[in-house]
JSON list of C-alpha atoms in Angstrom, two decimals:
[
{"chain": "Y", "resi": 1, "resn": "MET", "atom": "CA", "xyz": [-18.45, -3.39, -2.53]},
{"chain": "Y", "resi": 2, "resn": "GLU", "atom": "CA", "xyz": [-15.25, -5.09, -3.63]},
{"chain": "Y", "resi": 3, "resn": "ASP", "atom": "CA", "xyz": [-12.03, -3.84, -2.09]},
{"chain": "Y", "resi": 4, "resn": "ILE", "atom": "CA", "xyz": [-10.18, -1.72, -4.60]},
{"chain": "Y", "resi": 5, "resn": "ASN", "atom": "CA", "xyz": [-7.23, -0.70, -2.45]},
{"chain": "Y", "resi": 6, "resn": "ARG", "atom": "CA", "xyz": [-5.13, -2.24, 0.30]},
{"chain": "Y", "resi": 7, "resn": "ILE", "atom": "CA", "xyz": [-4.34, 0.93, 2.24]},
{"chain": "Y", "resi": 8, "resn": "LYS", "atom": "CA", "xyz": [-5.66, -0.40, 5.55]},
{"chain": "Y", "resi": 9, "resn": "LEU", "atom": "CA", "xyz": [-3.66, -3.64, 5.23]},
{"chain": "Y", "resi": 10, "resn": "VAL", "atom": "CA", "xyz": [-0.45, -1.85, 4.33]},
{"chain": "Y", "resi": 11, "resn": "LEU", "atom": "CA", "xyz": [-0.89, 0.59, 7.22]},
{"chain": "Y", "resi": 12, "resn": "VAL", "atom": "CA", "xyz": [-1.11, -2.39, 9.59]},
{"chain": "Y", "resi": 13, "resn": "GLU", "atom": "CA", "xyz": [1.92, -4.06, 7.98]},
{"chain": "Y", "resi": 14, "resn": "LYS", "atom": "CA", "xyz": [3.93, -0.85, 8.37]},
{"chain": "Y", "resi": 15, "resn": "LYS", "atom": "CA", "xyz": [2.65, -0.29, 11.92]},
{"chain": "Y", "resi": 16, "resn": "ARG", "atom": "CA", "xyz": [1.15, 3.08, 11.06]},
{"chain": "Y", "resi": 17, "resn": "THR", "atom": "CA", "xyz": [-2.26, 4.51, 11.89]},
{"chain": "Y", "resi": 18, "resn": "SER", "atom": "CA", "xyz": [-4.85, 6.18, 9.73]},
{"chain": "Y", "resi": 19, "resn": "LYS", "atom": "CA", "xyz": [-4.49, 9.25, 11.98]},
{"chain": "Y", "resi": 20, "resn": "TRP", "atom": "CA", "xyz": [-0.76, 9.38, 11.18]},
{"chain": "Y", "resi": 21, "resn": "LEU", "atom": "CA", "xyz": [-1.52, 9.09, 7.46]},
{"chain": "Y", "resi": 22, "resn": "SER", "atom": "CA", "xyz": [-4.14, 11.86, 7.60]},
{"chain": "Y", "resi": 23, "resn": "GLU", "atom": "CA", "xyz": [-1.64, 14.16, 9.34]},
{"chain": "Y", "resi": 24, "resn": "GLN", "atom": "CA", "xyz": [1.07, 13.40, 6.78]},
{"chain": "Y", "resi": 25, "resn": "LEU", "atom": "CA", "xyz": [-1.28, 14.08, 3.86]},
{"chain": "Y", "resi": 26, "resn": "GLY", "atom": "CA", "xyz": [-3.10, 17.07, 5.36]},
{"chain": "Y", "resi": 27, "resn": "VAL", "atom": "CA", "xyz": [-6.52, 15.44, 5.02]},
{"chain": "Y", "resi": 28, "resn": "THR", "atom": "CA", "xyz": [-9.13, 14.67, 7.64]},
{"chain": "Y", "resi": 29, "resn": "PRO", "atom": "CA", "xyz": [-9.09, 11.36, 9.52]},
{"chain": "Y", "resi": 30, "resn": "SER", "atom": "CA", "xyz": [-12.57, 10.65, 8.13]},
{"chain": "Y", "resi": 31, "resn": "THR", "atom": "CA", "xyz": [-11.19, 10.90, 4.58]},
{"chain": "Y", "resi": 32, "resn": "VAL", "atom": "CA", "xyz": [-8.51, 8.29, 5.32]},
{"chain": "Y", "resi": 33, "resn": "SER", "atom": "CA", "xyz": [-11.14, 6.15, 7.05]},
{"chain": "Y", "resi": 34, "resn": "LYS", "atom": "CA", "xyz": [-13.24, 6.18, 3.87]},
{"chain": "Y", "resi": 35, "resn": "TRP", "atom": "CA", "xyz": [-10.18, 5.10, 1.86]},
{"chain": "Y", "resi": 36, "resn": "CYS", "atom": "CA", "xyz": [-9.42, 2.30, 4.34]},
{"chain": "Y", "resi": 37, "resn": "THR", "atom": "CA", "xyz": [-12.96, 0.96, 4.14]},
{"chain": "Y", "resi": 38, "resn": "ASN", "atom": "CA", "xyz": [-13.10, 1.44, 0.36]},
{"chain": "Y", "resi": 39, "resn": "SER", "atom": "CA", "xyz": [-16.09, 3.77, 0.69]},
{"chain": "Y", "resi": 40, "resn": "SER", "atom": "CA", "xyz": [-14.16, 6.19, -1.51]},
{"chain": "Y", "resi": 41, "resn": "GLN", "atom": "CA", "xyz": [-10.77, 6.17, -3.18]},
{"chain": "Y", "resi": 42, "resn": "PRO", "atom": "CA", "xyz": [-7.82, 8.58, -3.03]},
{"chain": "Y", "resi": 43, "resn": "ASP", "atom": "CA", "xyz": [-6.94, 10.42, -6.19]},
{"chain": "Y", "resi": 44, "resn": "LEU", "atom": "CA", "xyz": [-3.77, 9.42, -8.04]},
{"chain": "Y", "resi": 45, "resn": "GLY", "atom": "CA", "xyz": [-1.73, 12.21, -6.44]},
{"chain": "Y", "resi": 46, "resn": "ASN", "atom": "CA", "xyz": [-2.62, 11.09, -2.93]},
{"chain": "Y", "resi": 47, "resn": "LEU", "atom": "CA", "xyz": [-2.11, 7.45, -3.84]},
{"chain": "Y", "resi": 48, "resn": "LEU", "atom": "CA", "xyz": [1.44, 8.25, -4.98]},
{"chain": "Y", "resi": 49, "resn": "LYS", "atom": "CA", "xyz": [2.06, 10.16, -1.73]},
{"chain": "Y", "resi": 50, "resn": "ILE", "atom": "CA", "xyz": [0.71, 7.25, 0.33]},
{"chain": "Y", "resi": 51, "resn": "ALA", "atom": "CA", "xyz": [3.01, 4.81, -1.47]},
{"chain": "Y", "resi": 52, "resn": "ASP", "atom": "CA", "xyz": [5.96, 7.11, -0.81]},
{"chain": "Y", "resi": 53, "resn": "LEU", "atom": "CA", "xyz": [5.09, 7.63, 2.86]},
{"chain": "Y", "resi": 54, "resn": "LEU", "atom": "CA", "xyz": [4.64, 3.89, 3.45]},
{"chain": "Y", "resi": 55, "resn": "GLU", "atom": "CA", "xyz": [7.70, 3.05, 1.34]},
{"chain": "Y", "resi": 56, "resn": "VAL", "atom": "CA", "xyz": [5.88, 0.63, -0.94]},
{"chain": "Y", "resi": 57, "resn": "ASP", "atom": "CA", "xyz": [5.33, 0.30, -4.67]},
{"chain": "Y", "resi": 58, "resn": "ILE", "atom": "CA", "xyz": [2.03, 1.86, -5.68]},
{"chain": "Y", "resi": 59, "resn": "LYS", "atom": "CA", "xyz": [0.97, -1.54, -7.05]},
{"chain": "Y", "resi": 60, "resn": "GLU", "atom": "CA", "xyz": [1.07, -2.92, -3.52]},
{"chain": "Y", "resi": 61, "resn": "LEU", "atom": "CA", "xyz": [-1.70, -0.48, -2.59]},
{"chain": "Y", "resi": 62, "resn": "LEU", "atom": "CA", "xyz": [-3.91, -1.46, -5.52]},
{"chain": "Y", "resi": 63, "resn": "VAL", "atom": "CA", "xyz": [-3.95, -5.21, -5.93]},
{"chain": "Y", "resi": 64, "resn": "ARG", "atom": "CA", "xyz": [-4.87, -8.04, -3.63]},
{"chain": "Y", "resi": 65, "resn": "GLU", "atom": "CA", "xyz": [-2.02, -10.34, -4.57]},
{"chain": "Y", "resi": 66, "resn": "TYR", "atom": "CA", "xyz": [1.22, -8.45, -5.01]},
{"chain": "Y", "resi": 67, "resn": "LYS", "atom": "CA", "xyz": [4.38, -10.21, -6.14]},
{"chain": "Y", "resi": 68, "resn": "ARG", "atom": "CA", "xyz": [7.76, -8.67, -5.50]},
{"chain": "Y", "resi": 69, "resn": "ASN", "atom": "CA", "xyz": [10.73, -9.34, -7.73]},
{"chain": "Y", "resi": 70, "resn": "TYR", "atom": "CA", "xyz": [13.87, -10.09, -5.82]},
{"chain": "Y", "resi": 71, "resn": "LEU", "atom": "CA", "xyz": [17.35, -10.07, -7.28]},
{"chain": "Y", "resi": 72, "resn": "LEU", "atom": "CA", "xyz": [19.75, -12.19, -5.30]},
{"chain": "Y", "resi": 73, "resn": "PRO", "atom": "CA", "xyz": [23.42, -11.11, -5.51]},
{"chain": "Y", "resi": 74, "resn": "HIS", "atom": "CA", "xyz": [24.58, -14.31, -7.21]},
{"chain": "Y", "resi": 75, "resn": "GLU", "atom": "CA", "xyz": [21.41, -15.38, -9.04]},
{"chain": "Y", "resi": 76, "resn": "GLU", "atom": "CA", "xyz": [19.19, -14.26, -11.85]},
{"chain": "Y", "resi": 77, "resn": "LYS", "atom": "CA", "xyz": [16.00, -12.37, -11.13]},
{"chain": "Y", "resi": 78, "resn": "GLN", "atom": "CA", "xyz": [13.35, -14.59, -9.50]},
{"chain": "Y", "resi": 79, "resn": "GLU", "atom": "CA", "xyz": [9.73, -13.89, -8.77]},
{"chain": "Y", "resi": 80, "resn": "VAL", "atom": "CA", "xyz": [8.76, -14.72, -5.19]},
{"chain": "Y", "resi": 81, "resn": "PRO", "atom": "CA", "xyz": [5.01, -14.55, -4.39]},
{"chain": "Y", "resi": 82, "resn": "GLN", "atom": "CA", "xyz": [3.96, -13.14, -1.05]},
{"chain": "Y", "resi": 83, "resn": "ALA", "atom": "CA", "xyz": [1.81, -15.17, 1.28]},
{"chain": "Y", "resi": 84, "resn": "LEU", "atom": "CA", "xyz": [-1.92, -14.75, 0.79]}
]
């Protein structure tokens, strides 16, 4: 099965655990485990909550290659790709 979400990767990047996420969302650890392994997917409401809790754009949870737009104080908007 192709990975649909990046929840596990973002949890690692943010130094959070799936147990922490399950406690924050009020779901079982096995539910979060299924999301992290892409066995099942969170509904849109939970996905929005996850993005908020991890302080990321929801797109960062959904796509493999996420590009952030940075605006430097003295420059025009530039797109900077993240490392693969």
